[in-house]
Short mmCIF file of C-alpha atoms and ligand atoms in Angstrom, two decimals:
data_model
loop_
_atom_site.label_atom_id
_atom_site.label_comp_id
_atom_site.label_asym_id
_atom_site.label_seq_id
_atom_site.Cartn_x
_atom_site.Cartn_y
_atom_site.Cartn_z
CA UNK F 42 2.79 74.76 -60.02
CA UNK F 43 1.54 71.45 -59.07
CA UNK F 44 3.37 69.12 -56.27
CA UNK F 45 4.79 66.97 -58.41
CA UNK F 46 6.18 69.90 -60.58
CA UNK F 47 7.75 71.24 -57.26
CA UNK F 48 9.14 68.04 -56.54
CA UNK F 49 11.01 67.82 -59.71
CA UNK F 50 12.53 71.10 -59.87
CA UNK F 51 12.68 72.98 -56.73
CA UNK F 52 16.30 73.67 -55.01
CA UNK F 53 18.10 72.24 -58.25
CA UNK F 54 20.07 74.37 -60.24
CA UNK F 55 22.45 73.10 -62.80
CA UNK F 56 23.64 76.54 -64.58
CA UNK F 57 25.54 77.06 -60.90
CA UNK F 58 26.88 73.80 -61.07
CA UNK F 59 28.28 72.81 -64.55
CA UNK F 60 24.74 71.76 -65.61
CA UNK F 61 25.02 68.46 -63.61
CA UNK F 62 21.12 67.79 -62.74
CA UNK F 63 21.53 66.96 -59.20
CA UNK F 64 23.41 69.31 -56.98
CA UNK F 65 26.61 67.84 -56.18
CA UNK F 66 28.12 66.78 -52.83
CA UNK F 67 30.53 69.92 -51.83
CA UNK F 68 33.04 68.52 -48.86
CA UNK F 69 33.80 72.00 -47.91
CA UNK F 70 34.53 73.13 -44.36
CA UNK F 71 36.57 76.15 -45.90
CA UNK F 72 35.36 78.77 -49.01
CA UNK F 73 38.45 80.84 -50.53
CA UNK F 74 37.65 84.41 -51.74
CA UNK F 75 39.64 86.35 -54.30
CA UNK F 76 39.33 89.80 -52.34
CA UNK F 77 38.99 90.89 -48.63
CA UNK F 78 35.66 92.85 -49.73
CA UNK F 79 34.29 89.59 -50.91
CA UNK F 80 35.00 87.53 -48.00
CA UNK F 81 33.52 90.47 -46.34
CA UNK F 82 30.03 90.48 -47.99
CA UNK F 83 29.83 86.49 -47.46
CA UNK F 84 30.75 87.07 -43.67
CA UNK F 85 27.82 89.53 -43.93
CA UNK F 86 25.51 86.85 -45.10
CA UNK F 87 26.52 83.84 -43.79
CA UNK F 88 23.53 81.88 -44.27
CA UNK F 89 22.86 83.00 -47.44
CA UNK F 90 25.68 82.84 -49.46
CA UNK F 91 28.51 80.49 -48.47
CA UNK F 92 30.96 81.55 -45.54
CA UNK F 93 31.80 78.40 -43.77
CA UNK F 94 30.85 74.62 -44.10
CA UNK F 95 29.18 74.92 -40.95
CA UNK F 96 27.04 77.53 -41.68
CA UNK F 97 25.84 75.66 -44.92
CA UNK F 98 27.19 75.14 -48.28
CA UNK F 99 25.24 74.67 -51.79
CA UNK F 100 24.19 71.14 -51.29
CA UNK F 101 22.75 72.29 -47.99
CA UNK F 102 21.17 75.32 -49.49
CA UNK F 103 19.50 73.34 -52.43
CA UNK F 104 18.09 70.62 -50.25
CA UNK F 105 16.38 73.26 -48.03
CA UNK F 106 15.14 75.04 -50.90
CA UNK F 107 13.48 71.76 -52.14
CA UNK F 108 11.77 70.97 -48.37
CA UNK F 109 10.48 74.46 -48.75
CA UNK F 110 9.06 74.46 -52.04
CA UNK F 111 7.55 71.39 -50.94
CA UNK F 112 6.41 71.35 -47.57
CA UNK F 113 5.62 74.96 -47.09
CA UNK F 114 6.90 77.29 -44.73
CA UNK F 115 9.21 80.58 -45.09
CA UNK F 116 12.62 78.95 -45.15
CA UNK F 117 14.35 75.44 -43.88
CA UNK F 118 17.09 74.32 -42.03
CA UNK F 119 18.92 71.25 -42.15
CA UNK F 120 20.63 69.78 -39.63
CA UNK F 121 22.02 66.24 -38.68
CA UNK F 122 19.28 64.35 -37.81
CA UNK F 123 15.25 64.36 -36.84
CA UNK F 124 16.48 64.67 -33.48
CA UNK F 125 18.60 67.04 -33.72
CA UNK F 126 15.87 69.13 -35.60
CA UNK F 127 13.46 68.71 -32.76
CA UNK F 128 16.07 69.37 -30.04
CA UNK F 129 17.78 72.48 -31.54
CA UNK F 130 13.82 74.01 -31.97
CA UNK F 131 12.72 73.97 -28.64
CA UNK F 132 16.61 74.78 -27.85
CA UNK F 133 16.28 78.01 -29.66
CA UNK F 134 12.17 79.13 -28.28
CA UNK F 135 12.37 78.15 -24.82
CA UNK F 136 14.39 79.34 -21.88
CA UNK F 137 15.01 78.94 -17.96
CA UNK F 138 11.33 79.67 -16.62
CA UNK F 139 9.06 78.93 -19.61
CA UNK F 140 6.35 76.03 -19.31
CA UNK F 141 6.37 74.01 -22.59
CA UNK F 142 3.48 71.78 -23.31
CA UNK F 143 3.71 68.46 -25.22
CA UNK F 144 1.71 65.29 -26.81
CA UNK F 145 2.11 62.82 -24.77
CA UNK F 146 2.55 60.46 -28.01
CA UNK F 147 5.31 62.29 -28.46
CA UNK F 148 8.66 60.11 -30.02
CA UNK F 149 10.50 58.90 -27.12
CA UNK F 150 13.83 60.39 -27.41
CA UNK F 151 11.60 64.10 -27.51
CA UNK F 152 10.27 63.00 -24.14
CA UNK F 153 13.38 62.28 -22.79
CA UNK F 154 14.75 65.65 -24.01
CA UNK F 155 12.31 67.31 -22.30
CA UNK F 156 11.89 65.30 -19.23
CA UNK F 157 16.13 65.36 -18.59
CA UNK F 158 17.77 68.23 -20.77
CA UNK F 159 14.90 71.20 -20.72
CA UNK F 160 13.94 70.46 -17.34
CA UNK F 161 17.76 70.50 -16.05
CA UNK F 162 18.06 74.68 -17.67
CA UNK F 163 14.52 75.45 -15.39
CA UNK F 164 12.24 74.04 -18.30
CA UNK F 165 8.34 72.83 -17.26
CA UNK F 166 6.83 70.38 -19.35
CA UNK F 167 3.33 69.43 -19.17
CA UNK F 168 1.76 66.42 -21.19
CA UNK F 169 -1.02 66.37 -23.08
CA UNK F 170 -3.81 64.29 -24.40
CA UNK F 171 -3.87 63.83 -27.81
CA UNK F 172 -7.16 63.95 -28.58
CA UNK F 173 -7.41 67.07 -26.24
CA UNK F 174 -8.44 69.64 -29.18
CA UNK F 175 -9.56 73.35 -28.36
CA UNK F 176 -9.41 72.07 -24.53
CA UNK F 177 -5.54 72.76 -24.68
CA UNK F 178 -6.72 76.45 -23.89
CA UNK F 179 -7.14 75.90 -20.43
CA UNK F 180 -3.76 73.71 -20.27
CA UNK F 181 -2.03 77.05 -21.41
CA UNK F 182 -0.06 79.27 -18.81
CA UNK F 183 1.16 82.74 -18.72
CA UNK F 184 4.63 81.13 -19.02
CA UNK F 185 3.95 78.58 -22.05
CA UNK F 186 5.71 79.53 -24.89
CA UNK F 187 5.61 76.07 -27.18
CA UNK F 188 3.14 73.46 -27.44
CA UNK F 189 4.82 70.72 -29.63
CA UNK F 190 2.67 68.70 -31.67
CA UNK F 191 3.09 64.97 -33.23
CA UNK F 192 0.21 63.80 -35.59
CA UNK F 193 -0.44 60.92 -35.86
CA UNK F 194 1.29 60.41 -32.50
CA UNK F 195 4.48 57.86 -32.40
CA UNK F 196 4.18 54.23 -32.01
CA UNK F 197 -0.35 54.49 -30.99
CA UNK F 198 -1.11 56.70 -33.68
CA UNK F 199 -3.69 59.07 -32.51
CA UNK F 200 -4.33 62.06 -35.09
CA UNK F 201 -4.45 65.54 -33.19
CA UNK F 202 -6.92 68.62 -34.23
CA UNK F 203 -3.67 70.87 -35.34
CA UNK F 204 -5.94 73.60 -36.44
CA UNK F 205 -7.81 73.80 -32.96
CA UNK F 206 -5.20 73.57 -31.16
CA UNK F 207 -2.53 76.49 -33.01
CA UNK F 208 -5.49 78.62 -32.88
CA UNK F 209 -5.80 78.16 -28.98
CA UNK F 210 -1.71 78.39 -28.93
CA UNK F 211 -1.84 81.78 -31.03
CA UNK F 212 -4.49 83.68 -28.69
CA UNK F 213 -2.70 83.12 -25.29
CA UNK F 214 0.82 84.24 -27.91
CA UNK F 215 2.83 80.59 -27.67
CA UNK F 216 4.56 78.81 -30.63
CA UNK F 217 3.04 75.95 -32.59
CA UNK F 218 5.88 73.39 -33.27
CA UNK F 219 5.11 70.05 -35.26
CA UNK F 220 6.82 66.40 -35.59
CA UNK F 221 5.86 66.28 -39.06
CA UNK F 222 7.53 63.21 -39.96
CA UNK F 223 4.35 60.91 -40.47
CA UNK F 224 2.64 63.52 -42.30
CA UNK F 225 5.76 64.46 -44.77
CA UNK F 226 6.08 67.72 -46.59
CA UNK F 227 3.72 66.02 -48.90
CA UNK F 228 0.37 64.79 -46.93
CA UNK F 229 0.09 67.34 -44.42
CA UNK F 230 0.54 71.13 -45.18
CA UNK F 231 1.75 72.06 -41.62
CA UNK F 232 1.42 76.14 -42.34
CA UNK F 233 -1.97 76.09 -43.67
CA UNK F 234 -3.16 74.26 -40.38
CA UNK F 235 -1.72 76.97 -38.35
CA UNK F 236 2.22 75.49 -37.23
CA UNK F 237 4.51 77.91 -36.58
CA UNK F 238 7.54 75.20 -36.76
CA UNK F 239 7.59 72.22 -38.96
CA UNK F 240 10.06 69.28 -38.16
CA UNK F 241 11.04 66.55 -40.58
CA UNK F 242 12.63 63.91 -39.67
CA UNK F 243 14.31 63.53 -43.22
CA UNK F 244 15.79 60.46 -42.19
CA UNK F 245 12.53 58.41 -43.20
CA UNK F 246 11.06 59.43 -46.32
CA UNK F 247 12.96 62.58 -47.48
CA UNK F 248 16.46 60.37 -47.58
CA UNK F 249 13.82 57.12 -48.13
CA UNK F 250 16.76 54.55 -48.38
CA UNK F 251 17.41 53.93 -44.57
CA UNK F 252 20.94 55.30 -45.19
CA UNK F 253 21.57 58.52 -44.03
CA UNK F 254 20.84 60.60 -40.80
CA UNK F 255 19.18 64.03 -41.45
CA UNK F 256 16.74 66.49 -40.32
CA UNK F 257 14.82 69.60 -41.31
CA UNK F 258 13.04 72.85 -39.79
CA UNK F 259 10.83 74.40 -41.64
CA UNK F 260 9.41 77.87 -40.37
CA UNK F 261 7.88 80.98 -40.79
CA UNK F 262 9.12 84.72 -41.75
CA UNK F 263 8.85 85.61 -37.62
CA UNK F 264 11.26 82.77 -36.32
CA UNK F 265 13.88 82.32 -39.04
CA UNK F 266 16.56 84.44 -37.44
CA UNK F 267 16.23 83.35 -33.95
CA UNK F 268 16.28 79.76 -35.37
CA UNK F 269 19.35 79.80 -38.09
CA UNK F 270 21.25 81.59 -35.37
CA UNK F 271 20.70 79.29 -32.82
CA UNK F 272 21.14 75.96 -34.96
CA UNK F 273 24.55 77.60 -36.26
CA UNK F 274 25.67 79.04 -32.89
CA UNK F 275 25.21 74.85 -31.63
CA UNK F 276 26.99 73.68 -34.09
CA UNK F 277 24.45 71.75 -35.72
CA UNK F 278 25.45 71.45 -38.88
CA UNK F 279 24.67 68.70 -41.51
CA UNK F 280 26.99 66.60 -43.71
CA UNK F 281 27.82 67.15 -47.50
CA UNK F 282 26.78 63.75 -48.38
CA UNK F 283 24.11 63.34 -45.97
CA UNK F 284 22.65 66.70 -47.56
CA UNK F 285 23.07 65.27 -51.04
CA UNK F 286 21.20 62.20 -50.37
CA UNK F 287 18.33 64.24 -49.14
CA UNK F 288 18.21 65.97 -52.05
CA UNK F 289 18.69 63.27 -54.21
CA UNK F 290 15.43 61.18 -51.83
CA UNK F 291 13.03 64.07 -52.25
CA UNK F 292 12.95 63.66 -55.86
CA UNK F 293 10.77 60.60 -55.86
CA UNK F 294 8.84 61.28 -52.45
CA UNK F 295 5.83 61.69 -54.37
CA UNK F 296 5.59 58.11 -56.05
CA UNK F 297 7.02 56.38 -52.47
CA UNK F 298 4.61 57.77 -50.77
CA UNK F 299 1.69 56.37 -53.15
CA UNK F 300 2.91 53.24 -53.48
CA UNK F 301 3.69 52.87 -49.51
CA UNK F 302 0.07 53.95 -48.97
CA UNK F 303 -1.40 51.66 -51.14
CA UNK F 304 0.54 48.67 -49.76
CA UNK F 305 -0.31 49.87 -46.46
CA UNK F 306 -3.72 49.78 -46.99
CA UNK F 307 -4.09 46.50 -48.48
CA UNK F 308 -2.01 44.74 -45.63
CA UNK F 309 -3.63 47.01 -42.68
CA UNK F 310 -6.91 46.01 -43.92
CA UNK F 311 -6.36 42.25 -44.23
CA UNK F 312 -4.88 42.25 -40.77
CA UNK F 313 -7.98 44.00 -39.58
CA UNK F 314 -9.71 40.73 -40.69
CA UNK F 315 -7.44 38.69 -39.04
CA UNK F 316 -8.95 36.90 -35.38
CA UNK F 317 -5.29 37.21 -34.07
CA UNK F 318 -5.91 41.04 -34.07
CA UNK F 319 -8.17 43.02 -31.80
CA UNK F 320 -7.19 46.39 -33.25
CA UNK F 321 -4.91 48.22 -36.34
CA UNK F 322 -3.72 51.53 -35.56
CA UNK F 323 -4.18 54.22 -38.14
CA UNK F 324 -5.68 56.57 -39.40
CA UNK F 325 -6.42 56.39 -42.63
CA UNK F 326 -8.80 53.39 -41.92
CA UNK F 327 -12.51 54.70 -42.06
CA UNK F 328 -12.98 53.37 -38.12
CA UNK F 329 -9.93 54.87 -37.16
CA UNK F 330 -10.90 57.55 -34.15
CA UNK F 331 -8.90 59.60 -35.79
CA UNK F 332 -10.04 59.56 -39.40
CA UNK F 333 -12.13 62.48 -39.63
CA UNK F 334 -9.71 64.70 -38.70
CA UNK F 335 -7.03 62.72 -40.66
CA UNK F 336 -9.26 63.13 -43.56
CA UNK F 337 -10.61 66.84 -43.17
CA UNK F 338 -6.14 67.50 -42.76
CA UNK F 339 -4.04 65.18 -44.83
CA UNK F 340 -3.98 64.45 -48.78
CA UNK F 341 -2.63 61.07 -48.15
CA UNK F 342 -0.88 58.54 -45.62
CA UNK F 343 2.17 56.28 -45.28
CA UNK F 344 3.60 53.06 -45.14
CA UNK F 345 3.84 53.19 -41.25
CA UNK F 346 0.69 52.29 -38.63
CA UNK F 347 0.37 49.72 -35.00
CA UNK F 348 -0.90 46.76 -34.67
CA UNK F 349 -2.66 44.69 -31.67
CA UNK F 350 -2.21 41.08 -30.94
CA UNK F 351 -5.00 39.43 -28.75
CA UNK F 352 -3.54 38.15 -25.63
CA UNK F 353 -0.72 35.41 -26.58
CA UNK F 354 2.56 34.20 -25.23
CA UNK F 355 5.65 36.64 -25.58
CA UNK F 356 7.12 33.39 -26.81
CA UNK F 357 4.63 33.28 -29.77
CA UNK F 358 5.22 36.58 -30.71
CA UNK F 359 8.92 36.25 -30.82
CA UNK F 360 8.61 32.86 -32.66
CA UNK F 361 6.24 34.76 -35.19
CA UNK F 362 8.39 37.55 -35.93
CA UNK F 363 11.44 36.13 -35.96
CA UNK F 364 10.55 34.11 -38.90
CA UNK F 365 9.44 36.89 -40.94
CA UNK F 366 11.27 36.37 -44.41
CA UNK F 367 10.44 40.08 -45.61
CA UNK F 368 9.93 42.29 -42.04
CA UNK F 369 12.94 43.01 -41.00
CA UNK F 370 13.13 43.15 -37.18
CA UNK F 371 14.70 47.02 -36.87
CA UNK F 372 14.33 50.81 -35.88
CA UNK F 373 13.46 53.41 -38.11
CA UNK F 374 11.04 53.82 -40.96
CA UNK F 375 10.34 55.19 -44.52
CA UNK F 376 12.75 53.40 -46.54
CA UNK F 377 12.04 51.23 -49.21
CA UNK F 378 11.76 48.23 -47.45
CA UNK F 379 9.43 46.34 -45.11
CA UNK F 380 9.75 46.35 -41.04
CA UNK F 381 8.73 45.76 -37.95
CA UNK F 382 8.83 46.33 -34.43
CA UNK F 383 7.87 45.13 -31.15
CA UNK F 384 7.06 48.17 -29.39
CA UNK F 385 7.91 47.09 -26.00
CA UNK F 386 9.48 50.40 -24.28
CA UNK F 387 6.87 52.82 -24.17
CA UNK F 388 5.92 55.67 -21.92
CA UNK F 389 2.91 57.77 -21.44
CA UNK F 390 1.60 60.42 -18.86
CA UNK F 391 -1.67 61.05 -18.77
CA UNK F 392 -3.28 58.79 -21.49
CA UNK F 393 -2.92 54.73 -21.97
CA UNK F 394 -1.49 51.85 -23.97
CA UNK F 395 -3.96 49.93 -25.82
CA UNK F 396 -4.23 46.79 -23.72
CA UNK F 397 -2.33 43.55 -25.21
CA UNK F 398 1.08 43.74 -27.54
CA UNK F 399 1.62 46.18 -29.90
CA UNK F 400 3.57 45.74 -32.46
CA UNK F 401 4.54 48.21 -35.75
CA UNK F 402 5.03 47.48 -39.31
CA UNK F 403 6.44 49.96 -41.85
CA UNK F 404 4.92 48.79 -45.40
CA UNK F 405 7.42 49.22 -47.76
CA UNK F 406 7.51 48.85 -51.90
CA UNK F 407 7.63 45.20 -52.18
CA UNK F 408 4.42 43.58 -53.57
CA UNK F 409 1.92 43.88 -50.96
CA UNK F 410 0.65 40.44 -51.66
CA UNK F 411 3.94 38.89 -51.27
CA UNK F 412 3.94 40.58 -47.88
CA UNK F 413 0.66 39.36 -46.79
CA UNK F 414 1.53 36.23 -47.43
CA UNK F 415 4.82 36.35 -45.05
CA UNK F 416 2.39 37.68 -42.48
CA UNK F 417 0.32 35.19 -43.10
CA UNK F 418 3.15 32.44 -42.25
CA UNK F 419 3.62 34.48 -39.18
CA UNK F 420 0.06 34.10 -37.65
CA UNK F 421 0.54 30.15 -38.45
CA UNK F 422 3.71 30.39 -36.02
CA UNK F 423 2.01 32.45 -33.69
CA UNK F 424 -0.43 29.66 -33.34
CA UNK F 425 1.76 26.68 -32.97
C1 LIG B 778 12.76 58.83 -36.37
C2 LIG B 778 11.96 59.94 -35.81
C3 LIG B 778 12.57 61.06 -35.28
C4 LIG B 778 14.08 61.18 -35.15
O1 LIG B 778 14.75 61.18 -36.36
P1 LIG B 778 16.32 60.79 -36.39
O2 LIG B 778 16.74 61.26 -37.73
O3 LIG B 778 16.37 59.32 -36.20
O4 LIG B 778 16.98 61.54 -35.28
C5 LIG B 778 11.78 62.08 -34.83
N1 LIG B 778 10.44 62.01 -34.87
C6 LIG B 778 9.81 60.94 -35.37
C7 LIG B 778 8.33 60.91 -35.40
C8 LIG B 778 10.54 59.86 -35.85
O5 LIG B 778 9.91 58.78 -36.30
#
């Protein structure tokens, strides 16, 4: 079946549920069994059948059905947020003495998990250059067990050569695992390209309404185990109505994500033509660096790229944005509305910040020229 035909059916099934279309929200910490023998046989498959809220319940198990169907991948996970998702992953493959090796575009909060957390239980990291390709061979040691991916990477954008780099990851035996959030389930078939370990952040465009916290794993045959065991044995479980508004978001990912795109690619183009810009970051722009690979890997792209200002006052900038009638000044991304950010808080290892301030915009569904037109406003503050 066709995406779009996965979209609309997968991980829904009303004959278990009085025929309501959408999987209801079950508030269950406790399940009740009629026999000894039966609470027996759920013990014996806790994360199949339901045992304990923790360990999932039928929203939880219909949502990760529908990421998998999806996205790809043996079987998901869902747990309570992208962080969470990222953190209980590397949690669960690395260990005191392992070297772990990771984009150094990498979200923030990922970088701060590894420079603080994994390096407090005896974990190495070593960052990497995006663009570094089959060349991550000779960053690989005898003691690597993960190299954790991000493409495009967070806040500059830069697509990475997932294919090239897996296959150098699988011949020296460490894991592939992949920030997959830009990408979605949709655009960017992590398990075809070689990921071992696909992470959603389902907070942006799986949920799509900026309202709920949530994350998903996605992974192959080899690692499920290891993984559900060690996501359950932290505790990392996910909300009933956080679950259910995942479900319910993943329903229309397919026509967001077109309509972000297309927005996206109207306004990043105008503000390419703009004199107050020296560069837009993203890749789905034919003189992107990264477009060839973005267009040899993905089927599509988001509502979500950089942007930078030639050199200006920081008093400019805030005068500009601050006036913005549609952006709203915020964190996050993939809901249905428009944002921005001034990416001021930034840190990198071995590569560099485009020169000059960056800023980032998350396109959302309102009419594109309407936006334009608020940006437009914006320059005329900027210039004052
Ligand atoms: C937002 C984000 C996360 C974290 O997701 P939360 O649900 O906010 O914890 C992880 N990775 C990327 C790329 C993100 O943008």
């Amino acid at each position: 079946m066709k995406k779009d035909t996965q979209i609309a059916h997968a991980g829904r099934c009303p004959e278990k549920h009085y025929g309501v279309v959408n999987t209801p929200a079950y508030r269950c910490s406790t399940f009740t069994y009629k026999t000894v023998a039966d609470m027996e046989d759920a013990h014996n498959n806790k994360y199949d059948k339901v045992y304990y809220g923790r360990f999932g319940t039928p929203t939880t198990y219909d949502l990760e059905d529908a990421v998998t169907a999806v996205g790809g991948g043996y079987r998901t996970i869902a747990v309570s947020s992208g962080l969470a998702a990222i953190t209980g992953t590397m949690s669960a493959l690395l260990e005191c003495g392992d070297h772990v090796l990771v984009v150094d575009s990498v979200y923030g909060p990922t970088r701060d998990f590894c420079d603080v957390v994994l390096k407090k239980f005896g974990v190495e990291t070593t960052y990497y250059n995006p663009v570094i390709g089959a060349g991550i061979s000779e960053l690989i040691k005898d003691n690597t067990k993960v190299i954790f991916c991000e493409s495009p990477g967070s806040q500059t954008f830069e697509i990475q050569d997932i294919p090239a780099i897996s296959k150098a990851a699988h011949e020296k035996g460490a894991v592939v695992i992949m920030d997959n959030t830009w990408g979605s389930p949709l655009n960017f078939s992590a398990f075809d390209k070689g990921v071992d370990v696909s992470i959603q952040a389902a907070t942006k465009y799986i949920v799509g309404h900026s309202d709920a916290l949530l994350g998903t794993i996605t992974t192959t045959k080899e690692l499920y185990e290891k993984l559900r065991f060690s996501i359950s044995t932290f505790g990392y479980s996910v909300g009933s109505e956080e679950a259910y508004l995942g479900a319910r978001g993943i329903r229309t990912i397919g026509v967001r994500l077109k309509q972000h795109e297309k927005n996206a690619m109207k306004v990043a183009k105008w503000l390419q033509s703009r004199p107050e810009v020296s560069e837009v970051l993203c890749p789905a722009l034919p003189d992107d660096k990264g477009h060839e690979i973005w267009k040899r890997d993905f089927t599509g792209a988001c509502g979500l790229f950089g942007v930078v200002l030639k050199p200006c006052s920081d008093e400019a900038i805030a005068k500009m944005i601050d006036g913005y009638k549609l952006f709203s000044i915020g964190l996050s991304w993939g809901g249905f509305e428009s944002l921005v950010l001034w990416v001021k808080h930034i840190t990198r290892t071995v590569t560099t910040v485009p020169k000059g301030s960056l800023l980032r915009f998350h396109i959302g569904l309102e009419d594109a020229d309407d936006l334009i037109d608020d940006l437009e406003k914006g320059f005329k503050r900027l210039a004052e």
